[in-house]
XYZ file of C-alpha atoms in Angstrom:
702
model
C 29.601 16.484 215.037
C 28.566 20.284 213.875
C 26.529 20.706 217.563
C 30.150 19.207 219.369
C 31.227 21.942 218.233
C 28.975 24.822 218.185
C 28.705 23.879 222.037
C 32.975 23.774 222.350
C 32.430 27.142 221.709
C 30.219 28.427 224.302
C 32.061 26.669 226.883
C 35.416 29.417 225.143
C 32.757 31.965 225.213
C 31.679 31.734 229.562
C 34.475 29.439 230.448
C 35.737 32.433 233.016
C 32.035 32.767 234.006
C 31.962 29.848 234.938
C 35.507 28.636 236.259
C 34.363 30.014 240.283
C 31.232 28.514 240.925
C 32.695 24.637 239.329
C 35.534 24.829 241.663
C 33.327 23.952 244.175
C 31.595 21.006 243.552
C 34.087 19.834 240.816
C 35.283 16.515 242.008
C 32.450 15.781 242.899
C 30.354 16.268 238.976
C 33.347 15.273 237.652
C 32.681 12.280 238.689
C 29.509 11.642 238.207
C 29.740 12.333 235.462
C 32.658 10.083 234.780
C 29.548 7.835 235.525
C 27.490 8.512 233.636
C 29.824 8.629 230.511
C 30.661 5.072 231.360
C 27.330 3.464 230.195
C 27.339 1.048 228.524
C 26.016 0.925 224.405
C 25.078 -1.296 222.605
C 25.281 0.417 219.129
C 26.581 3.328 219.139
C 26.045 5.283 216.246
C 25.142 8.794 215.259
C 22.427 9.685 216.272
C 23.810 8.690 219.334
C 27.205 10.037 218.769
C 24.497 13.320 218.465
C 22.614 11.675 222.091
C 26.114 12.497 224.284
C 26.727 15.605 222.063
C 23.115 17.287 223.251
C 24.031 15.285 226.815
C 27.063 18.436 227.328
C 24.440 20.982 225.897
C 22.512 20.530 228.296
C 25.541 21.199 231.143
C 25.286 24.641 229.598
C 22.024 25.970 232.080
C 20.548 28.666 229.585
C 17.220 30.835 230.922
C 14.262 29.349 230.432
C 16.162 26.230 232.530
C 16.765 28.130 234.904
C 13.163 29.521 235.368
C 12.348 26.086 235.383
C 14.659 24.954 237.916
C 13.721 27.339 240.174
C 10.534 26.925 240.095
C 11.257 23.836 240.976
C 12.946 24.401 244.170
C 10.816 26.518 245.314
C 8.150 24.051 245.164
C 11.018 22.013 246.722
C 11.295 25.502 249.705
C 14.970 26.184 248.436
C 15.947 29.262 246.585
C 17.242 28.462 243.003
C 20.075 31.414 242.772
C 21.248 29.041 245.235
C 21.983 26.692 243.460
C 23.523 29.123 240.398
C 27.008 28.841 241.767
C 27.149 25.769 242.056
C 26.166 24.819 238.386
C 28.831 27.152 237.226
C 31.373 25.573 239.364
C 30.281 22.405 238.032
C 30.541 23.137 234.629
C 33.693 25.018 234.511
C 35.486 21.687 236.120
C 34.528 19.507 233.477
C 34.372 22.169 230.739
C 38.060 21.976 231.417
C 40.005 18.971 231.199
C 37.472 17.975 228.687
C 39.154 21.466 225.673
C 42.371 21.345 227.735
C 42.781 18.324 228.235
C 41.153 15.911 225.826
C 39.534 13.355 228.051
C 37.726 10.498 226.925
C 36.095 8.694 229.289
C 35.893 4.742 227.738
C 33.284 2.603 230.001
C 33.586 -0.449 230.538
C 30.954 -1.993 228.504
C 32.903 -0.281 225.409
C 35.058 0.261 223.059
C 36.672 3.906 221.849
C 36.912 4.481 218.190
C 38.997 7.532 217.557
C 38.926 9.955 214.139
C 41.920 11.980 213.812
C 40.658 15.018 211.825
C 43.875 16.376 210.764
C 47.643 16.233 211.244
C 50.200 18.887 212.163
C 52.077 17.435 208.430
C 49.049 17.334 206.222
C 49.922 13.445 206.156
C 46.670 11.732 203.872
C 46.080 7.695 204.547
C 47.510 5.736 200.913
C 45.755 5.178 198.187
C 43.144 2.306 198.571
C 43.403 2.357 202.983
C 40.668 3.157 205.660
C 42.405 2.866 208.941
C 45.535 5.062 209.914
C 48.241 3.115 210.937
C 50.957 5.239 210.930
C 49.135 8.791 212.561
C 46.755 9.271 209.750
C 43.557 11.420 209.012
C 41.015 9.454 209.578
C 39.301 6.192 211.484
C 42.485 4.860 213.835
C 43.347 1.337 213.533
C 44.260 1.590 217.280
C 40.835 1.608 219.659
C 40.742 3.187 223.052
C 40.628 0.418 225.957
C 37.581 1.396 228.919
C 39.656 4.408 231.047
C 40.175 7.794 230.965
C 41.909 8.982 228.489
C 44.196 11.802 227.670
C 44.463 14.280 224.669
C 42.531 13.668 222.886
C 41.284 17.177 222.657
C 37.324 17.670 220.866
C 39.134 19.708 217.765
C 41.764 17.398 216.713
C 40.305 14.381 217.149
C 36.533 12.052 217.378
C 35.549 9.375 219.662
C 32.389 6.911 219.065
C 32.179 5.377 221.675
C 30.928 1.151 220.654
C 29.410 -1.962 222.773
C 31.819 -4.517 222.982
C 30.187 -7.153 220.959
C 28.880 -9.846 222.639
C 28.639 -13.434 220.987
C 26.103 -15.424 222.813
C 26.662 -19.499 223.611
C 25.522 -21.493 220.904
C 26.386 -19.407 218.520
C 29.062 -17.531 216.333
C 28.963 -14.237 214.115
C 31.089 -13.552 210.710
C 33.559 -10.693 210.089
C 33.540 -8.745 207.374
C 37.306 -6.223 206.858
C 36.723 -2.994 205.313
C 40.231 -2.519 204.857
C 43.439 -4.882 204.111
C 44.597 -6.573 201.355
C 43.497 -7.662 197.999
C 41.985 -10.992 197.994
C 43.318 -13.880 195.592
C 41.511 -13.949 192.567
C 41.207 -17.528 193.521
C 40.090 -16.872 196.933
C 36.682 -15.562 198.093
C 37.556 -15.308 202.592
C 39.842 -13.168 203.525
C 42.753 -15.550 205.210
C 42.786 -16.020 208.939
C 46.144 -13.715 210.862
C 47.122 -13.469 213.304
C 44.707 -10.498 215.811
C 43.316 -11.560 218.422
C 40.067 -12.437 217.045
C 39.914 -9.389 215.298
C 40.504 -7.300 218.678
C 43.539 -5.444 217.261
C 43.395 -4.052 213.711
C 46.704 -3.268 213.989
C 48.189 -6.752 213.866
C 45.409 -7.155 210.818
C 46.649 -4.512 208.795
C 49.976 -5.027 209.192
C 50.058 -9.266 208.932
C 48.717 -9.116 206.112
C 44.608 -9.307 206.747
C 42.802 -8.858 204.090
C 39.411 -6.694 202.782
C 36.551 -8.608 202.721
C 34.301 -11.557 203.974
C 37.276 -13.679 206.151
C 37.526 -17.565 206.546
C 37.766 -16.721 210.997
C 34.563 -16.016 212.975
C 33.990 -15.705 216.446
C 32.923 -18.002 218.839
C 30.659 -17.650 222.173
C 32.629 -14.785 224.233
C 33.065 -10.566 224.497
C 35.521 -8.190 221.801
C 36.195 -5.297 222.078
C 35.709 -4.502 217.224
C 38.117 -1.493 215.827
C 33.965 -1.284 213.809
C 35.362 1.202 212.001
C 37.778 -1.916 209.996
C 35.398 -4.796 211.385
C 32.003 -5.603 210.465
C 30.163 -7.958 213.156
C 27.221 -9.964 211.557
C 25.199 -11.747 215.021
C 22.414 -13.938 214.597
C 20.329 -10.435 216.313
C 20.948 -9.025 212.926
C 21.969 -11.248 210.161
C 18.441 -10.400 208.572
C 20.367 -7.215 207.783
C 23.070 -9.207 205.602
C 21.173 -10.990 203.657
C 21.776 -14.082 206.170
C 19.211 -16.258 208.511
C 19.908 -16.334 212.341
C 20.382 -20.233 211.937
C 23.500 -19.649 210.132
C 24.944 -18.037 212.678
C 23.983 -21.321 215.165
C 26.238 -23.382 216.381
C 25.596 -25.749 213.457
C 24.280 -29.080 215.036
C 24.140 -32.598 213.462
C 21.137 -34.889 214.670
C 22.025 -38.629 215.998
C 22.216 -40.545 213.653
C 22.172 -38.813 210.611
C 25.129 -37.392 208.600
C 26.755 -34.723 207.603
C 27.452 -34.040 203.185
C 29.919 -30.625 203.712
C 30.151 -29.048 200.224
C 33.121 -26.146 200.476
C 32.961 -23.101 198.758
C 35.943 -21.959 198.874
C 39.804 -23.729 197.526
C 41.366 -24.992 194.976
C 39.318 -27.060 192.279
C 38.570 -29.891 191.726
C 40.906 -32.168 189.406
C 39.766 -32.475 185.914
C 37.497 -36.681 186.480
C 36.873 -36.339 189.603
C 33.716 -35.713 191.600
C 34.407 -34.237 195.627
C 37.912 -32.931 196.740
C 40.134 -35.301 198.603
C 40.046 -35.880 202.439
C 42.633 -33.623 203.845
C 43.399 -33.520 207.322
C 44.316 -31.699 210.816
C 41.006 -28.884 210.010
C 39.437 -30.539 213.223
C 36.725 -31.653 210.415
C 36.630 -27.998 208.367
C 36.289 -26.324 211.671
C 39.883 -24.496 211.198
C 38.972 -23.020 207.000
C 43.143 -21.853 206.926
C 43.991 -24.675 207.753
C 41.956 -26.531 205.457
C 42.430 -24.289 202.232
C 46.515 -24.261 203.138
C 46.415 -28.463 203.071
C 45.494 -28.392 199.144
C 41.447 -28.266 200.542
C 39.582 -27.920 197.798
C 35.795 -26.659 197.510
C 32.779 -27.830 196.277
C 31.252 -31.456 197.414
C 34.065 -33.235 200.349
C 34.818 -36.924 200.603
C 34.561 -36.674 204.410
C 31.807 -35.871 206.203
C 30.696 -34.795 209.695
C 29.214 -36.878 212.337
C 26.812 -36.261 215.083
C 27.834 -33.399 217.009
C 27.907 -29.467 218.120
C 30.136 -27.365 214.511
C 31.242 -24.416 214.271
C 31.211 -23.973 210.545
C 31.693 -21.164 208.658
C 28.529 -20.818 206.513
C 30.480 -18.518 204.216
C 33.123 -21.691 203.250
C 30.681 -24.868 204.299
C 27.400 -25.883 203.463
C 25.816 -28.879 205.674
C 23.063 -31.209 204.296
C 22.125 -33.655 206.589
C 21.169 -37.191 205.409
C 20.081 -40.292 207.364
C 23.231 -43.512 208.255
C 22.826 -45.525 205.065
C 21.694 -48.817 207.371
C 21.865 -52.156 205.907
C 18.906 -54.205 207.761
C 19.058 -57.281 208.943
C 19.158 -60.390 206.218
C 20.842 -57.416 203.847
C 24.288 -56.817 203.015
C 25.592 -53.383 201.645
C 28.027 -53.934 198.380
C 29.907 -50.155 198.430
C 29.853 -48.898 194.599
C 32.328 -46.496 195.581
C 32.977 -42.724 193.158
C 36.382 -41.360 194.632
C 39.192 -42.454 196.678
C 42.486 -44.382 195.664
C 42.654 -45.499 192.091
C 41.505 -49.073 190.425
C 42.502 -52.257 191.526
C 41.335 -55.074 190.664
C 41.833 -57.410 193.228
C 38.771 -59.873 192.422
C 41.362 -62.502 190.672
C 42.360 -64.037 187.892
C 39.406 -66.813 187.964
C 36.748 -63.821 188.403
C 36.698 -62.255 184.628
C 32.685 -60.650 184.354
C 34.364 -58.036 186.454
C 35.831 -55.720 189.459
C 36.681 -56.128 193.099
C 38.941 -53.710 194.869
C 39.590 -53.015 198.645
C 37.988 -49.868 200.616
C 39.075 -46.696 199.675
C 39.104 -47.281 196.290
C 37.195 -46.126 193.437
C 35.139 -49.298 192.737
C 33.784 -52.252 193.677
C 34.281 -52.886 197.011
C 36.020 -56.771 197.550
C 34.129 -56.814 201.091
C 30.555 -55.641 201.565
C 28.909 -53.889 204.722
C 27.302 -55.421 206.672
C 23.501 -54.865 209.133
C 24.033 -52.539 211.313
C 24.102 -48.367 210.947
C 26.702 -46.929 208.311
C 28.090 -42.741 208.542
C 28.322 -42.895 204.708
C 28.636 -40.178 202.136
C 25.664 -41.138 200.019
C 26.352 -38.150 197.316
C 29.935 -39.519 195.904
C 29.373 -43.692 197.452
C 25.671 -46.112 196.491
C 25.208 -48.740 198.397
C 23.302 -52.097 196.485
C 21.899 -54.155 199.181
C 21.863 -57.312 198.953
C 18.842 -59.911 200.349
C 21.409 -63.450 202.369
C 18.449 -64.682 202.617
C 15.832 -67.235 200.738
C 13.435 -65.111 198.551
C 10.829 -65.398 196.754
C 10.574 -64.430 192.717
C 6.758 -64.775 192.152
C 6.329 -64.865 188.270
C 2.606 -64.444 188.495
C 1.017 -60.730 189.020
C -1.918 -61.670 192.278
C 1.311 -62.130 194.343
C 4.345 -59.460 194.727
C 6.592 -59.785 197.496
C 7.730 -57.246 199.507
C 11.235 -57.014 198.696
C 9.857 -55.609 195.414
C 12.183 -56.941 192.967
C 9.524 -58.941 191.419
C 7.438 -55.781 190.381
C 7.561 -56.163 186.690
C 7.383 -60.286 186.353
C 4.121 -61.243 184.934
C 3.083 -65.125 184.637
C 4.243 -67.086 181.456
C 2.680 -67.377 177.962
C 2.541 -70.696 176.566
C 2.376 -73.135 173.643
C 1.506 -76.788 174.316
C 2.577 -79.383 171.479
C -1.217 -79.622 170.462
C -1.119 -75.930 170.550
C -3.348 -74.625 173.593
C -1.976 -71.575 174.054
C -2.246 -71.615 178.707
C -0.629 -69.268 181.661
C 1.752 -70.403 183.777
C 2.906 -68.924 187.548
C 5.996 -69.800 188.616
C 7.884 -68.971 192.294
C 11.034 -69.477 192.053
C 12.819 -69.066 195.400
C 16.833 -68.399 195.241
C 19.592 -67.183 197.341
C 23.335 -64.835 197.019
C 25.717 -65.488 199.616
C 27.382 -62.666 201.787
C 30.985 -63.664 200.030
C 29.677 -63.577 196.806
C 27.367 -59.917 196.807
C 29.727 -57.759 195.872
C 31.064 -60.508 192.853
C 26.948 -60.350 191.736
C 26.979 -56.813 191.924
C 30.024 -56.569 189.834
C 28.439 -58.454 186.924
C 24.809 -57.210 186.893
C 25.148 -53.642 188.659
C 21.919 -53.784 191.084
C 19.828 -56.680 192.675
C 17.480 -55.748 189.863
C 19.316 -56.575 186.738
C 20.346 -59.996 188.032
C 16.057 -60.635 188.321
C 15.844 -58.768 184.407
C 18.629 -59.821 182.684
C 19.544 -62.696 183.994
C 16.583 -65.723 186.600
C 13.462 -63.710 183.921
C 15.240 -65.223 180.396
C 16.263 -68.051 181.731
C 13.456 -69.004 183.722
C 10.732 -68.637 180.964
C 12.731 -69.207 177.512
C 13.016 -73.315 180.050
C 8.997 -73.491 180.202
C 8.242 -71.952 176.591
C 10.524 -74.922 175.408
C 9.512 -77.230 177.981
C 5.626 -76.235 177.300
C 5.869 -77.445 172.723
C 7.767 -80.896 174.576
C 4.592 -81.573 176.038
C 0.785 -81.426 175.083
C -0.584 -79.605 177.076
C -2.911 -82.080 178.686
C 0.610 -84.306 179.435
C 2.179 -81.001 181.070
C -1.280 -80.468 183.225
C -0.283 -84.051 184.784
C 2.734 -84.325 184.835
C 3.580 -80.700 186.956
C 5.604 -82.976 189.564
C 8.255 -83.830 186.906
C 8.437 -80.419 185.381
C 8.993 -78.972 187.980
C 11.971 -81.535 189.232
C 12.954 -81.287 185.917
C 12.229 -76.814 186.364
C 14.618 -77.125 189.233
C 17.621 -78.947 188.001
C 18.406 -76.525 185.351
C 17.691 -73.421 186.910
C 19.601 -74.122 189.685
C 22.499 -75.050 187.044
C 21.886 -71.770 185.312
C 22.161 -69.713 187.652
C 25.542 -70.574 189.502
C 27.426 -69.093 186.592
C 26.290 -65.813 187.863
C 27.035 -66.532 191.501
C 23.755 -67.190 192.970
C 21.864 -70.105 194.078
C 18.729 -71.686 192.947
C 17.105 -72.451 196.273
C 13.323 -74.500 194.026
C 11.491 -73.742 191.219
C 8.280 -74.351 192.165
C 5.279 -74.837 189.565
C 2.066 -72.304 190.370
C -1.212 -71.183 189.160
C -1.993 -73.177 185.909
C -4.942 -71.489 183.319
C -5.165 -73.333 180.483
C -7.896 -72.461 177.961
C -11.524 -71.864 179.198
C -13.150 -74.910 176.527
C -10.487 -77.606 177.849
C -10.934 -76.431 181.716
C -14.467 -76.916 181.091
C -14.152 -80.588 179.289
C -11.372 -81.284 182.211
C -14.045 -79.737 184.593
C -16.827 -81.987 184.152
C -14.286 -85.486 184.011
C -13.112 -84.324 187.972
C -17.130 -83.727 188.097
C -18.484 -87.001 186.731
C -15.284 -88.541 189.044
C -15.755 -87.130 192.121
C -19.729 -87.861 191.691
C -18.405 -91.138 191.085
C -16.328 -91.687 193.716
C -18.993 -89.901 195.620
C -20.887 -92.350 194.798
C -18.741 -94.686 196.281
C -18.328 -94.000 198.810
C -22.768 -93.456 199.760
C -22.040 -97.005 198.689
C -19.996 -98.117 201.346
C -21.749 -95.844 204.170
C -25.175 -98.173 202.910
C -23.096 -101.166 203.416
C -22.038 -99.785 206.257
C -25.246 -98.732 207.345
C -26.840 -102.261 206.401
C -24.066 -104.416 207.948
C -24.813 -101.836 211.220
C -28.225 -102.637 210.737
C -27.838 -106.070 210.638
C -24.755 -106.148 213.611
C -27.572 -104.449 215.418
C -30.946 -107.408 214.440
C -28.352 -109.162 214.638
C -27.181 -108.228 218.394
C -31.653 -107.902 219.819
C -31.905 -111.463 218.717
C -28.312 -112.724 220.032
C -30.558 -114.906 222.788
C -33.099 -116.613 220.512
C -30.429 -116.799 217.481
C -28.603 -119.028 220.891
C -31.781 -120.278 221.462
C -32.551 -121.691 217.627
C -28.500 -122.358 217.855
C -29.167 -124.971 220.460
C -32.524 -126.128 219.205
C -31.329 -126.983 215.626
C -28.459 -128.329 217.156
C -31.222 -130.739 218.840
C -33.153 -131.636 215.932
C -30.256 -132.137 214.418
C -29.711 -134.715 217.328
C -32.806 -135.812 217.006
C -33.128 -136.251 213.448
C -29.235 -138.406 213.183
C -31.162 -140.507 215.889
C -34.347 -140.550 213.902
C -32.031 -141.147 211.569
C -30.600 -144.026 212.653
C -33.099 -145.359 213.930
C -35.424 -145.636 211.097
C -31.760 -147.231 208.895
C -32.662 -150.161 211.863
C -36.006 -150.025 211.402
C -35.145 -149.849 207.372
C -32.384 -152.380 207.980
C -34.803 -154.866 210.295
C -37.608 -154.436 208.001
C -35.336 -155.224 204.445
C -34.430 -158.509 206.619
C -37.518 -159.518 207.176
C -38.991 -158.673 203.698
C -35.490 -161.048 202.640
C -36.531 -163.948 204.642
C -40.805 -163.154 203.798
C -39.926 -163.176 200.369
C -37.620 -166.567 200.671
C -40.058 -168.172 203.231
C -42.866 -167.375 200.382
C -40.608 -168.063 197.957
C -40.133 -171.069 198.808
C -43.947 -171.859 199.503
C -44.043 -170.593 196.004
C -42.112 -173.113 194.411
C -42.820 -176.268 196.016
C -46.804 -175.499 195.693
C -45.159 -174.937 191.885
C -44.529 -177.866 193.395
C -46.905 -179.716 194.323
C -49.016 -178.072 191.540
C -47.035 -179.232 188.559
C -46.839 -182.350 190.451
C -50.971 -182.848 190.768
C -50.847 -181.520 187.080
C -48.919 -184.508 185.553
C -51.099 -186.889 187.016
C -54.700 -185.896 187.140
C -54.278 -183.358 184.317
C -54.998 -179.525 184.465
C -58.442 -179.928 184.163
C -58.812 -182.533 186.940
C -56.123 -181.035 188.671
C -57.952 -177.580 188.907
C -60.693 -178.787 189.637
C -60.152 -180.952 192.796
C -58.667 -177.082 194.231
C -61.432 -175.596 193.928
C -63.895 -178.112 194.868
C -60.765 -177.844 197.931
C -61.674 -174.646 198.381
C -64.692 -174.372 198.919
C -64.857 -177.007 201.591
C -61.833 -174.742 203.254
C -63.447 -171.759 203.365
C -66.807 -173.180 203.115
C -68.296 -171.526 200.408
C -72.170 -171.771 200.218
C -72.492 -172.497 196.643
C -77.082 -171.899 197.365
C -78.171 -168.536 197.768
C -79.203 -168.087 201.735
C -82.291 -165.869 199.308
C -83.465 -166.734 195.873
C -85.281 -164.396 193.895
C -86.678 -165.732 190.622
C -89.669 -166.000 189.007
C -91.335 -168.600 189.782
C -94.847 -167.568 187.660
C -95.348 -165.299 190.171
C -95.112 -161.348 189.824
C -93.534 -161.260 193.744
C -90.247 -161.999 193.023
C -88.511 -159.290 193.378
C -90.970 -158.770 196.964
C -90.303 -162.078 197.853
C -86.924 -162.086 198.162
C -86.399 -158.803 199.890
C -88.079 -159.815 202.851
C -86.154 -162.851 203.365
C -82.730 -160.402 203.137
C -84.534 -159.204 205.874
C -86.177 -161.974 207.898
C -82.019 -163.164 207.659
C -80.771 -160.467 209.362
C -83.194 -160.052 211.692
C -81.566 -163.732 212.066
C -78.547 -164.368 213.971
C -76.125 -166.381 213.689
C -74.764 -169.678 217.537
C -72.797 -167.329 218.930
C -73.741 -163.464 216.998
C -75.617 -160.375 218.825
C -76.347 -159.816 215.290
C -76.924 -161.439 212.662
C -74.652 -160.835 209.420
C -76.088 -158.533 207.570
C -76.916 -159.725 203.726
C -75.679 -156.617 200.567
C -75.746 -157.831 197.652
C -71.942 -158.073 196.313
C -70.075 -156.281 193.080
C -69.907 -159.014 190.787
C -66.623 -159.105 188.901
C -66.615 -157.398 185.210
C -63.168 -158.410 184.020
C -61.896 -161.840 183.470
C -58.490 -161.827 182.834
C -57.114 -165.359 180.663
C -55.955 -168.067 182.635
C -52.674 -170.173 182.221
C -53.893 -172.381 180.024
C -56.012 -170.095 178.260
C -60.234 -171.588 179.574
C -61.532 -168.588 181.084
C -61.960 -168.680 184.751
C -64.343 -169.104 187.888
C -65.531 -166.851 189.513
C -67.271 -167.196 192.374
C -68.406 -164.864 194.018
C -68.817 -165.246 198.688
C -70.702 -163.730 201.409
C -67.426 -161.899 203.420
C -67.755 -162.725 206.720
C -66.888 -161.431 210.191
């Protein structure tokens, strides 16, 4: 400012000398000066004002400049003294409008900020005010638009040229007012007033605009702002004001996400509430003033923002993006709301274990959410997923379901009737209907509580009681019966909790090691017995196969043998029949001969008896002997007699007689009948009359 005043003083001293020289080129030079002064400046500061003063000061030629110009124009073949009048006339044309007319030229991309140095009346600004509304000395509320403005004499006014505010697409600009009414104690941001987007400072101040951070903001566009009253924060200068450029960007909520809103201004949330109630008419928090005027409350909001682009004041609204609540296939989501209308139970008199409410009320909603994606505020609502398909709960450490509900379940430790301790694995299948899911959650709070507080005690208690009624061997042998009994019991017990028990399955049973060893040996022996039986059966079949194979190989011989047997059988039967016939004939002949002999014997006996009676036994016997001797030609005298006649050659004579006899044939014989020594019977059986028989050795004739 001091350099600008010194420049004006210098012009006063030399204005007469320059007037004649500047008349000729007044219009042309004035136009060029206007164009130079209208160059837009993005950010006008005191440094730039000083620069502009220096430019004006440069319009006054000094000796050094003239010498330089003289050298330049001499090099170009032009006499520098010819230009001196032109320069003088141009300086005069510039000086006169500026000094006497108070001309201020504002470029088309500029706004003029006016500072009044003094007033003739000496009236100053009221206490606490920074911007003058009624012509007081100081910063003026009204700005200068692009063009020529007269009457702003440099000794009374100082005009700063500021660049227009440009808010790029996709960004917003925040406003801080240096003057205005004070904010109420319960408010943080200045209210929005009708002031043409803060371009009319007079309206802002006269219609109750409040100093400090403003609730309103600038969207994409170009604005002529009185920077003496309003400080504009854009993404370009956000870091110098303690903000990040991202905070000044339009808020983008991604697809399949939800924006959870927390407001920083408004009335306090009522006691007992955790979130502000839903307010309508504020265009999803984009119009902060309507939100406040409608009773909007600061803090966590029940309302959420869906995917899209939103112009939001970061001094009023904070957004946290969370994924949409996804209910997978095979599940329903039971909503537990911590906000909403007052609780009204709609579960009915039959359900006495919890309360159910309609949608929009506090409590467990009676209608579950079905599979899909739902834009829910998970800060004020809790979603309990309940499986509607059959799920298997594994009472074992070996297996864990993908649902994770059976993480805390372990194999049951049981004690049998005979004092043995053993482990038992159970696989329980349950099902919860979609309409029953809210009742289950209202009663127990969560699916994990259903498993830990209901299912595990019921199943464990049943099998502990059942195991103590049986010996361990009976339990092992009759496990199917125990399984059926358990299934029926668990179904009945879970039905009271609106849970359907599909089936109870007994898994691995781990008895004591010593008992297991005994059972194993018994089983091995049984299996070996079965193996031996199978092997024996195989050998039997093998033998049968070998037999049948051999039979097949000798089938022809067997047929021949069978035929031979049949033939032999027939022959034997024929021979038997023949022998039977011959035996019958022989028998008949023997009978006939016997009868004949008997008859002959009887006749001879009768003859003998008669002869004995007639001749006596000795006489009749002698007669019979004589008859036999005569009938058979028995020789009573031997053919050769060997004896002793007083000679010692009897034996030799006898032998010679035999030889001669044998050589002499009888009549009709070719060879004589030899004489042989005849045996002499030594045994003399007694006869019927007690007399010894008479033995006579007769030669046998051929």
